[in-house]
Structures are given as structure tokens and as C-alpha cells.
Short mmCIF file of C-alpha atoms and ligand atoms in Angstrom, two decimals:
data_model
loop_
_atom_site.label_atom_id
_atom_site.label_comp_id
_atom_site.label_asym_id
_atom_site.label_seq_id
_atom_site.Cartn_x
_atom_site.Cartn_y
_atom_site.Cartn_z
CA UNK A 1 -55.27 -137.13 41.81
CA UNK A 2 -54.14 -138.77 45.11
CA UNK A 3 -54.27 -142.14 43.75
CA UNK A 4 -52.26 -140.97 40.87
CA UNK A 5 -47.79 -141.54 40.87
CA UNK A 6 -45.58 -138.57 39.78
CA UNK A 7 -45.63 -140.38 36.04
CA UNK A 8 -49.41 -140.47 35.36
CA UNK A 9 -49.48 -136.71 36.97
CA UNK A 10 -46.91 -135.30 34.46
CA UNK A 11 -48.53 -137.31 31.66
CA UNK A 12 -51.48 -135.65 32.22
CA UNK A 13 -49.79 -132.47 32.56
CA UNK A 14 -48.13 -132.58 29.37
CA UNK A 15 -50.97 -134.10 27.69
CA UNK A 16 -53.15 -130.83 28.41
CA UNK A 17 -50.05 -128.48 27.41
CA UNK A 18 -49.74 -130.68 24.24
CA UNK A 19 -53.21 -130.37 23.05
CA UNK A 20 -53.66 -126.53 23.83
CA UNK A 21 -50.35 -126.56 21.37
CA UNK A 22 -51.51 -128.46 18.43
CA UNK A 23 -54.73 -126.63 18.07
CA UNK A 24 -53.11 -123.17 17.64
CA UNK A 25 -52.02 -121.79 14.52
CA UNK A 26 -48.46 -121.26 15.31
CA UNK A 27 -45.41 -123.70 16.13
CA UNK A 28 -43.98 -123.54 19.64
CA UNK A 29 -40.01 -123.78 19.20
CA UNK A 30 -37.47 -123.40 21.17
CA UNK A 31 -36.77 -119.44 20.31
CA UNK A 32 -40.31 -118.09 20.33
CA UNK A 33 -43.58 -118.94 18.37
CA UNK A 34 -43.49 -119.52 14.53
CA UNK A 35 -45.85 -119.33 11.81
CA UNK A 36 -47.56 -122.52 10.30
CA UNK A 37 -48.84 -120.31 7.50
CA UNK A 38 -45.93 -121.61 4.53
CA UNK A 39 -47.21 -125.01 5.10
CA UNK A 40 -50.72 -124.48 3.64
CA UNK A 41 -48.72 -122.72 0.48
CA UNK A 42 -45.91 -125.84 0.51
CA UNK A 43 -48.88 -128.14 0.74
CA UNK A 44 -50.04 -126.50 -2.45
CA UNK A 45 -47.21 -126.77 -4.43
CA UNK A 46 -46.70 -130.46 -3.37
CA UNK A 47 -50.42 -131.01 -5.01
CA UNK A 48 -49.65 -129.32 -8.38
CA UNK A 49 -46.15 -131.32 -7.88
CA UNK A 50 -47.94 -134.51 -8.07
CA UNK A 51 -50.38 -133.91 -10.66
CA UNK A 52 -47.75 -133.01 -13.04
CA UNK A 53 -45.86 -135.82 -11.54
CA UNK A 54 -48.36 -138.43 -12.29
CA UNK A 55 -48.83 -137.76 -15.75
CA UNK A 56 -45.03 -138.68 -16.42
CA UNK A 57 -43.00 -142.08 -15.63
CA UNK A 58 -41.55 -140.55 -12.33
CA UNK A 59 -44.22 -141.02 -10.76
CA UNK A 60 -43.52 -144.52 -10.55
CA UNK A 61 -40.09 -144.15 -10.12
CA UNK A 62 -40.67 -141.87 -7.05
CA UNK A 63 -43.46 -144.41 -5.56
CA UNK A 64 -40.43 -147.08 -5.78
CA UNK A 65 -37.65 -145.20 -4.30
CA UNK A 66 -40.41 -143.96 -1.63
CA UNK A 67 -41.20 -147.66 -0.74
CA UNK A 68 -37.47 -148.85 -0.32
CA UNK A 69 -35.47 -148.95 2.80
CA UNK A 70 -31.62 -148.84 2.76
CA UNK A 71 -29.92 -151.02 5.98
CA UNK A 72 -27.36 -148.75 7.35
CA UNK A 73 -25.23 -150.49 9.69
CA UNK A 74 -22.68 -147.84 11.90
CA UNK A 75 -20.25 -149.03 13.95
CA UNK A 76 -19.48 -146.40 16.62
CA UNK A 77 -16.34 -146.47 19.08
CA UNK A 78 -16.37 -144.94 22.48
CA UNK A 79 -13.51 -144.43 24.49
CA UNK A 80 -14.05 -146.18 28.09
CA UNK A 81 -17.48 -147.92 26.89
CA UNK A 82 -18.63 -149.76 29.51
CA UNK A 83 -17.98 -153.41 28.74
CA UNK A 84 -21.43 -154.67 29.21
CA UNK A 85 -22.71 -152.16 26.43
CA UNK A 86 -19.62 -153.81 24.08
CA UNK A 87 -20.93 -155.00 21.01
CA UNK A 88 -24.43 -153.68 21.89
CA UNK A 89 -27.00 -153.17 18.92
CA UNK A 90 -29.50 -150.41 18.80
CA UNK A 91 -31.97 -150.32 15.76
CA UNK A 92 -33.99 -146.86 14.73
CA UNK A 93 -36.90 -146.33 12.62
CA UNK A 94 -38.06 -143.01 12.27
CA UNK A 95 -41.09 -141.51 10.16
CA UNK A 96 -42.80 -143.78 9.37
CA UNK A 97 -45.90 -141.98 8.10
CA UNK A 98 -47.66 -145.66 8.21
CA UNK A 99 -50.54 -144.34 6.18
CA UNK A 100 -48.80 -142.41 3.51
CA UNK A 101 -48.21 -145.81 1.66
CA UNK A 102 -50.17 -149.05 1.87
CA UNK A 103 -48.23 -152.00 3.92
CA UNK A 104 -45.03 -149.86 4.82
CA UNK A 105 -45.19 -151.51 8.08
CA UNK A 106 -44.89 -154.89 6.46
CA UNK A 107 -42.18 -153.93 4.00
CA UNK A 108 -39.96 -152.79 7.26
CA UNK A 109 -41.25 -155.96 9.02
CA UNK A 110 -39.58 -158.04 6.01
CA UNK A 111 -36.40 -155.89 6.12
CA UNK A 112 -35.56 -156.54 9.76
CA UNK A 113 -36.29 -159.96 10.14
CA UNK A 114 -33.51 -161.37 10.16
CA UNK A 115 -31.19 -158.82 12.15
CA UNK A 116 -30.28 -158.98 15.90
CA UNK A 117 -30.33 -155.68 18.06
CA UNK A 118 -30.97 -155.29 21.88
CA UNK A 119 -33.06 -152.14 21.44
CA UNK A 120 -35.30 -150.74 19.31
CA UNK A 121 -35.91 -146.69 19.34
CA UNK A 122 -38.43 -144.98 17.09
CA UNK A 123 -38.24 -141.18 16.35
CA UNK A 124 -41.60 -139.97 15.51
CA UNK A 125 -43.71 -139.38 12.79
CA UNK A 126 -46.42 -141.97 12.67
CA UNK A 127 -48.86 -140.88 10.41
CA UNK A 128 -48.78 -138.55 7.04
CA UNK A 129 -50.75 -135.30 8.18
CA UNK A 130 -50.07 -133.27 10.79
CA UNK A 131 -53.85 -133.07 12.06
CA UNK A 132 -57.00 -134.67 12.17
CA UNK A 133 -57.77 -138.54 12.67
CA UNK A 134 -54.90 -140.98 14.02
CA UNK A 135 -56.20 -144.00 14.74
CA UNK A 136 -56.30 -145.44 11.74
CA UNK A 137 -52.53 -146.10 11.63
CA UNK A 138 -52.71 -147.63 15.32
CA UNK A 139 -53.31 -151.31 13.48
CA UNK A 140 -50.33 -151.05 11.26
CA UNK A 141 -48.18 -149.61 14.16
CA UNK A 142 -49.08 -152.39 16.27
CA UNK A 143 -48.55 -155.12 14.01
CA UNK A 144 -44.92 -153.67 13.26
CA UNK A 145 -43.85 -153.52 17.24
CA UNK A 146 -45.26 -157.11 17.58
CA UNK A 147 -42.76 -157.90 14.81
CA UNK A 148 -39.93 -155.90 16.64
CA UNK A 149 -38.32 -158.66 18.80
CA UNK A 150 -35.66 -156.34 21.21
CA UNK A 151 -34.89 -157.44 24.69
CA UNK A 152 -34.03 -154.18 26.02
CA UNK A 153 -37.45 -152.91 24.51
CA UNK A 154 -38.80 -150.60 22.19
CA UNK A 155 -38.61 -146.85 23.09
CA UNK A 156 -40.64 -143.97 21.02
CA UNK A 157 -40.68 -140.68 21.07
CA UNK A 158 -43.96 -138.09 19.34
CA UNK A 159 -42.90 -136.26 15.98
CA UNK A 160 -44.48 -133.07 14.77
CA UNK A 161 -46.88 -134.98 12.55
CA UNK A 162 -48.38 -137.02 15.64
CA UNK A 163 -51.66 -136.63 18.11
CA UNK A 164 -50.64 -136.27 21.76
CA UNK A 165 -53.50 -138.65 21.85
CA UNK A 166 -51.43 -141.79 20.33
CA UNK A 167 -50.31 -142.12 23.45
CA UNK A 168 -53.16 -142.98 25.11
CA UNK A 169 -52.57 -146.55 22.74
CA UNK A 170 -49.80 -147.56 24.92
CA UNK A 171 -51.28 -150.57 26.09
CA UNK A 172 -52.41 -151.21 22.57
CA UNK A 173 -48.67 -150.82 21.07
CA UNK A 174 -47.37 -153.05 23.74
CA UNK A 175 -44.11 -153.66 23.56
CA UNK A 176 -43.49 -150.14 22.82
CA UNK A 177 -43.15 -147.42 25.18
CA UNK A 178 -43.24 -143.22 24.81
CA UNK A 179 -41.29 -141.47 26.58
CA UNK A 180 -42.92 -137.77 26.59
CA UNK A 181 -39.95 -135.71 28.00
CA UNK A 182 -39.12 -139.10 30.55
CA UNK A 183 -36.22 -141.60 30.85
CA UNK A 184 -35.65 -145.06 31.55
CA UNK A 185 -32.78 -146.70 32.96
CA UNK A 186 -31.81 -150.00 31.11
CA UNK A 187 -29.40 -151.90 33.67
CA UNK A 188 -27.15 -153.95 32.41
CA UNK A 189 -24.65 -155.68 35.21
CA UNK A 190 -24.93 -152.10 37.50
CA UNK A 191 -24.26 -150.14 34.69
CA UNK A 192 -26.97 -147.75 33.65
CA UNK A 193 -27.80 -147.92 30.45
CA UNK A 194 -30.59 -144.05 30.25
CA UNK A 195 -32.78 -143.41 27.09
CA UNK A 196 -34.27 -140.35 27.34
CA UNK A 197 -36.91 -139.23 25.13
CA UNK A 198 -38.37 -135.19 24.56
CA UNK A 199 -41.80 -134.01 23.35
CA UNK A 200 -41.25 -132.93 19.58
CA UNK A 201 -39.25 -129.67 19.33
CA UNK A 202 -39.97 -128.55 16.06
CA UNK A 203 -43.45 -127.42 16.24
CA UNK A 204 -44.44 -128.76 20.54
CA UNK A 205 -41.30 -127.30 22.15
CA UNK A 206 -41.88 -126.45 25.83
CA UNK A 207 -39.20 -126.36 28.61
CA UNK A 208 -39.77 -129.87 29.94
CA UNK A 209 -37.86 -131.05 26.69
CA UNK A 210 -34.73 -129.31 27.87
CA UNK A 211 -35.43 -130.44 31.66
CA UNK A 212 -36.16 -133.99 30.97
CA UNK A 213 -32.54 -133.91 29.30
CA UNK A 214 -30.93 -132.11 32.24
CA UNK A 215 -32.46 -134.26 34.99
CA UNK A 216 -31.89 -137.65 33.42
CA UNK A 217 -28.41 -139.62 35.20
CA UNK A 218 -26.22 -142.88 33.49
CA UNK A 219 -23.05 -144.61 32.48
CA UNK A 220 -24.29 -144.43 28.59
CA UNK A 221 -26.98 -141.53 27.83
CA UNK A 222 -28.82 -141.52 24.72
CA UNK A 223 -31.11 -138.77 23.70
CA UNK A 224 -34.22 -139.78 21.26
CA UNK A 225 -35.44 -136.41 19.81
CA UNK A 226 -37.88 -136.10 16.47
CA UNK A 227 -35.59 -133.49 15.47
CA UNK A 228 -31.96 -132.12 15.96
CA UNK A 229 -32.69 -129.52 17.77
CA UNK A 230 -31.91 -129.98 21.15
CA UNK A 231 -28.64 -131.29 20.15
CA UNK A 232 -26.60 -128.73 22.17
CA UNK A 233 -28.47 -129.36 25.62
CA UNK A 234 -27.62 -133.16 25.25
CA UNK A 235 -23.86 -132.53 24.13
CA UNK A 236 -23.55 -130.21 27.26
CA UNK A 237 -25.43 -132.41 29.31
CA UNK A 238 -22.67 -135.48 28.53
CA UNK A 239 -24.88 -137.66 26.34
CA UNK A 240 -23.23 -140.17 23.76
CA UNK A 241 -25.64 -140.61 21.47
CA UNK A 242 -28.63 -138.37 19.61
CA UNK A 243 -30.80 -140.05 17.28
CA UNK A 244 -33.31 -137.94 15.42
CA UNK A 245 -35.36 -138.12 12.11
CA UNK A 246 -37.69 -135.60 10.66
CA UNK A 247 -35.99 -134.02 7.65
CA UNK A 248 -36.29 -137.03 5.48
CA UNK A 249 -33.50 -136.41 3.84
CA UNK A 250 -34.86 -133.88 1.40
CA UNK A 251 -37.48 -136.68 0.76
CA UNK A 252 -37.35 -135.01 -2.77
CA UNK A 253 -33.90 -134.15 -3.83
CA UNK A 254 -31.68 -132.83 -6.80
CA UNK A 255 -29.03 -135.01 -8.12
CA UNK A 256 -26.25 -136.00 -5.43
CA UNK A 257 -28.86 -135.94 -2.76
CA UNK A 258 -28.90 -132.03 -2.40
CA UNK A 259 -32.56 -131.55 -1.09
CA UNK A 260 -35.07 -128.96 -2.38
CA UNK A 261 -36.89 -128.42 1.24
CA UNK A 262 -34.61 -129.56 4.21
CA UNK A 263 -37.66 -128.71 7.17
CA UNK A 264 -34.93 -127.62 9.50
CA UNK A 265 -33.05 -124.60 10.34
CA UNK A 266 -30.50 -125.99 12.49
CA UNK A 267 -27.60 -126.27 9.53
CA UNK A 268 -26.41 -128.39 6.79
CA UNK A 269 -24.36 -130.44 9.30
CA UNK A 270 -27.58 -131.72 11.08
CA UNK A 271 -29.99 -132.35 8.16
CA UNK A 272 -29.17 -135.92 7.43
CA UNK A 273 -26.52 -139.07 8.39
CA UNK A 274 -23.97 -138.70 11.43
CA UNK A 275 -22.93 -135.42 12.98
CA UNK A 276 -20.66 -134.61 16.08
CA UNK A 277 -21.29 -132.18 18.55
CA UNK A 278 -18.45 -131.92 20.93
CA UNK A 279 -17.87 -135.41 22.56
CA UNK A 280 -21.55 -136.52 21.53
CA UNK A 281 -22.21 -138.10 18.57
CA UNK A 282 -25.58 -138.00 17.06
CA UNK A 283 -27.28 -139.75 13.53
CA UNK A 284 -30.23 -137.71 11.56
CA UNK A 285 -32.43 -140.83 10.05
CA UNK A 286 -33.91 -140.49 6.30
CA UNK A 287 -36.78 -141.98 7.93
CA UNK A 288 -38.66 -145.11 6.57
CA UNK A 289 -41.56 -143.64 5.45
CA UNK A 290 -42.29 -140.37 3.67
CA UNK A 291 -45.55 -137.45 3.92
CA UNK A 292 -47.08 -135.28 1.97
CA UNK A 293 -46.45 -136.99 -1.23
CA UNK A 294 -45.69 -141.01 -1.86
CA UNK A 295 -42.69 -139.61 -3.91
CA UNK A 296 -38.67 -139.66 -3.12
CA UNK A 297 -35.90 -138.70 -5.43
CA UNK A 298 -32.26 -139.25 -5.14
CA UNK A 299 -32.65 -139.94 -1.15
CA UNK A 300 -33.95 -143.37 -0.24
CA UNK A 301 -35.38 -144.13 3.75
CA UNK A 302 -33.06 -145.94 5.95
CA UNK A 303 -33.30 -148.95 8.96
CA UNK A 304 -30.47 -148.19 10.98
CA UNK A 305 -28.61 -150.28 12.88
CA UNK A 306 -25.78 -149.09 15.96
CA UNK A 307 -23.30 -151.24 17.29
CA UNK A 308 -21.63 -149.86 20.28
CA UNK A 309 -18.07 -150.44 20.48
CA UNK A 310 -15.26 -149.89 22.85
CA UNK A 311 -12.50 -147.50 21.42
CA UNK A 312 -8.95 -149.47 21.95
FE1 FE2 B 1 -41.58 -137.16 9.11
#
């Protein structure tokens, strides 16, 4: 362990914490444990779901709308933005679920081709299930970060539907980074540009989450979480931005976008688009990719891009 820095020792820290976690049959969150066992019953409804589903036209319907991407371009104005981070573009992808439909990686390769953005940030969710074999989605994922062309780099964080061992394909994902409850500092001109990124709350919560967003120091601090649950430590804590995924949008929604299933408890407010918690403002993604079923209805996934601007 000598030969080891602080980073590899908390990696391998967390890595043993993280493993001990996904093999038991309860989610870690932030209040206490919490039963897994209504995801083996949702998991049999969404089978019956499709079955019935595939026998009709909507199942084709749903396969299209799952396989499109909206570009969601946000302008967002900060008061005393510090003017090397004017006009600065941040892109996020979120669930991707890369093996949930053929090519998705290529489809979102196509869609940002042409667009200009200093950073990329990815907010978990690589593969469809939440168990079992992962590395069959490390080919796809590596052939959409060669495609991602950010100067600042690309910055990931683990969802609830990904293998603590993914990151152990660091090298292989190169440009991408994790950042497993760690922050970098991005300096632009002396200013200090942090991205800090937690371990998944929604099902891997430990402490370290909360402590890697307490610790972490800069001019312009953005939080990458899977989910929006750690919103109020980062709003506290002074951070500008949040960007989190996970809820899909519904995924599989009622007319007007009003989902069936939200897979968050932490209110309306938080469960999809931009939210503002105190002086922070923070964006749920509808992901790009979608699991359990190759389906969405009335919600489509969403490349977003950020432009940081100075408030006048
Ligand atoms: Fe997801």
C-alpha cells in the first residue's frame, strides 16, 4: 500500500464498500436501508407490459420514441460569473443503458456532431440491468467517448444500474474519467473551475457522497450526481450547478408527460427538467437511453447542452 497515492487508496476503499453493497438485497440510501423486493414484482409487470405491447402497433411507436434524442439547449445566467467561464458550454448525457437498444451510442454520436461544448459530463446508467455482466457495453461506451471531442474533458459519474467494476475500464474509456465521490479542478485563467462527482445515491449511498461534496473548493462548483438526491448538501454547500439523470422522465408516461413510475421520492419538482434549490440551480436529464423495456411514451431522451452566462 506504500507505493500507493491517497487516490488509488480511496479507490480501493470505495471499491470494496461498493461491492459488499451491490451484492446485498437491500438499497443503501441516504435515510436507512430499503427494500429491492418491488423491483422483481415491477420487473414483472414490465414483461407482461411488453408482451401485450408487442402484439399491437405501439410497440413500434414506443421503440421509435425510445431511440430519439431531443437537443435541449439552456442558457443559464449567473450573477458575478467569472468571465473566463462566459459563454462556456457543458454537454450531459445521462442513461444511456448502451445495451438496451442496438447502436444507441452511434445514434448520440450522429446527434452531437456537429455541436461545440468545452465539457462533457455523463450521469450514470451505462448498461440496462442492474446486475450481472458489464462488459459487454464497454465497446459501445468507448467508441461514443472517442467521438466526444471536449477540451475540458469528459467527467462520469456510476448510476444505480452500473458495476463498481466499470471503473476498472478507465484506461479503456480514455478520454473519460469517474469521479467516485472525487473532484477535479478545471483552471481556467486562476479561476477554478470544480466538478465534483458522488457514488450513486439511490441504491450505493454511503457518507463519502456527502463528504466528497463538503470537502470540494472553487470559483464555479458543479455537482454530477445519478440522482437528485443530494441536492440539498450541494445547495448548502454553495454549488451552482446539479446535473442528475435517473428518472427517465417517466420513460413511460400518460398524455402531457405525467409519468406512471417516477423511481424517485424526492418530489415532483426534482423528477425531470430544471429545478432551483436556493441559489443553486440544478437540471434532471430524460436520459438518452432507456431500461427495462425498449419502450417510451409521451417523454422522449434528451442531449443537453449548458451555456454559462454572466447575469447583467
Ligand atoms: Fe437509468
Amino acid at each position: 500500500m506504500n507505493d500507493l497515492n491517497q487516490l488509488e487508496k480511496n479507490r480501493i476503499i470505495w471499491a470494496s464498500t461498493r461491492s459488499v453493497l451491490e451484492s446485498l438485497k437491500f438499497k443503501s440510501k441516504r435515510g436507512g436501508k430499503k427494500s429491492k423486493s418491488h423491483w422483481t414484482l415491477f420487473e414483472k409487470l414490465l414483461g407482461i407490459f411488453v408482451f401485450i405491447l408487442k402484439m399491437t402497433r405501439y410497440y413500434k411507436i414506443g421503440l421509435g420514441n425510445a431511440m430519439y434524442n431531443d437537443l435541449t439547449e439552456l442558457t443559464l445566467e449567473y450573477k458575478n460569473l467569472p468571465k473566463e467561464l462566459e459563454g462556456y458550454k457543458i454537454i450531459q448525457l445521462s442513461d444511456l443503458h448502451l445495451d438496451t437498444i442496438a447502436k444507441t451510442e452511434v445514434y448520440i454520436v450522429d446527434k452531437i456532431k456537429n455541436l461545440k461544448y468545452d465539457l462533457c459530463v455523463i450521469t450514470g446508467d451505462y448498461r440496462k440491468n442492474d446486475n450481472g455482466r458489464f462488459v459487454h457495453v464497454i465497446n459501445p461506451f468507448k467508441f461514443l467517448v472517442q467521438n466526444i471531442f471536449a477540451k475540458d474533458g469528459i467527467w462520469a459519474v456510476l448510476g444505480n444500474h452500473d458495476s463498481y467494476m466499470m471503473v476498472d475500464y478507465e484506461n479503456e474509456l480514455h478520454p473519460l474519467k469517474f469521479l467516485v465521490n472525487e473532484d477535479v479542478i478545471i483552471e481556467k485563467n486562476g479561476t477554478k473551475l470544480c466538478v465534483v462527482g458522488t457514488d450513486d445515491p439511490f441504491a450505493y449511498y454511503t457518507d463519502k457522497a456527502v463528504l466528497a461534496l463538503e470537502r470540494a473548493k472553487g470559483d464555479f462548483k458543479i455537482a454530477l450526481v445519478h440522482t437528485s438526491e443530494l441536492h440539498d448538501v450541494a445547495s448548502e454547500k454553495g454549488y451552482n450547478l446539479y446535473l442528475c439523470g435517473h428518472t427517465h422522465a417517466g420513460q413511460i408516461c400518460l398524455s402531457g408527460g405525467i409519468p406512471l413510475i417516477t423511481h424517485q421520492k424526492d418530489g415532483k419538482k426534482y423528477f425531470k427538467g430544471m429545478w432551483t434549490d436556493g441559489e443553486m440551480v440544478g437540471y434532471t436529464s430524460a436520459g438518452n437511453g432507456v431500461s427495462g423495456v425498449p419502450q417510451r411514451f409521451n417523454t422522449f431522451g434528451e442531449i443537453v447542452l449548458i451555456t454559462l452566462k454572466n447575469k447583467i
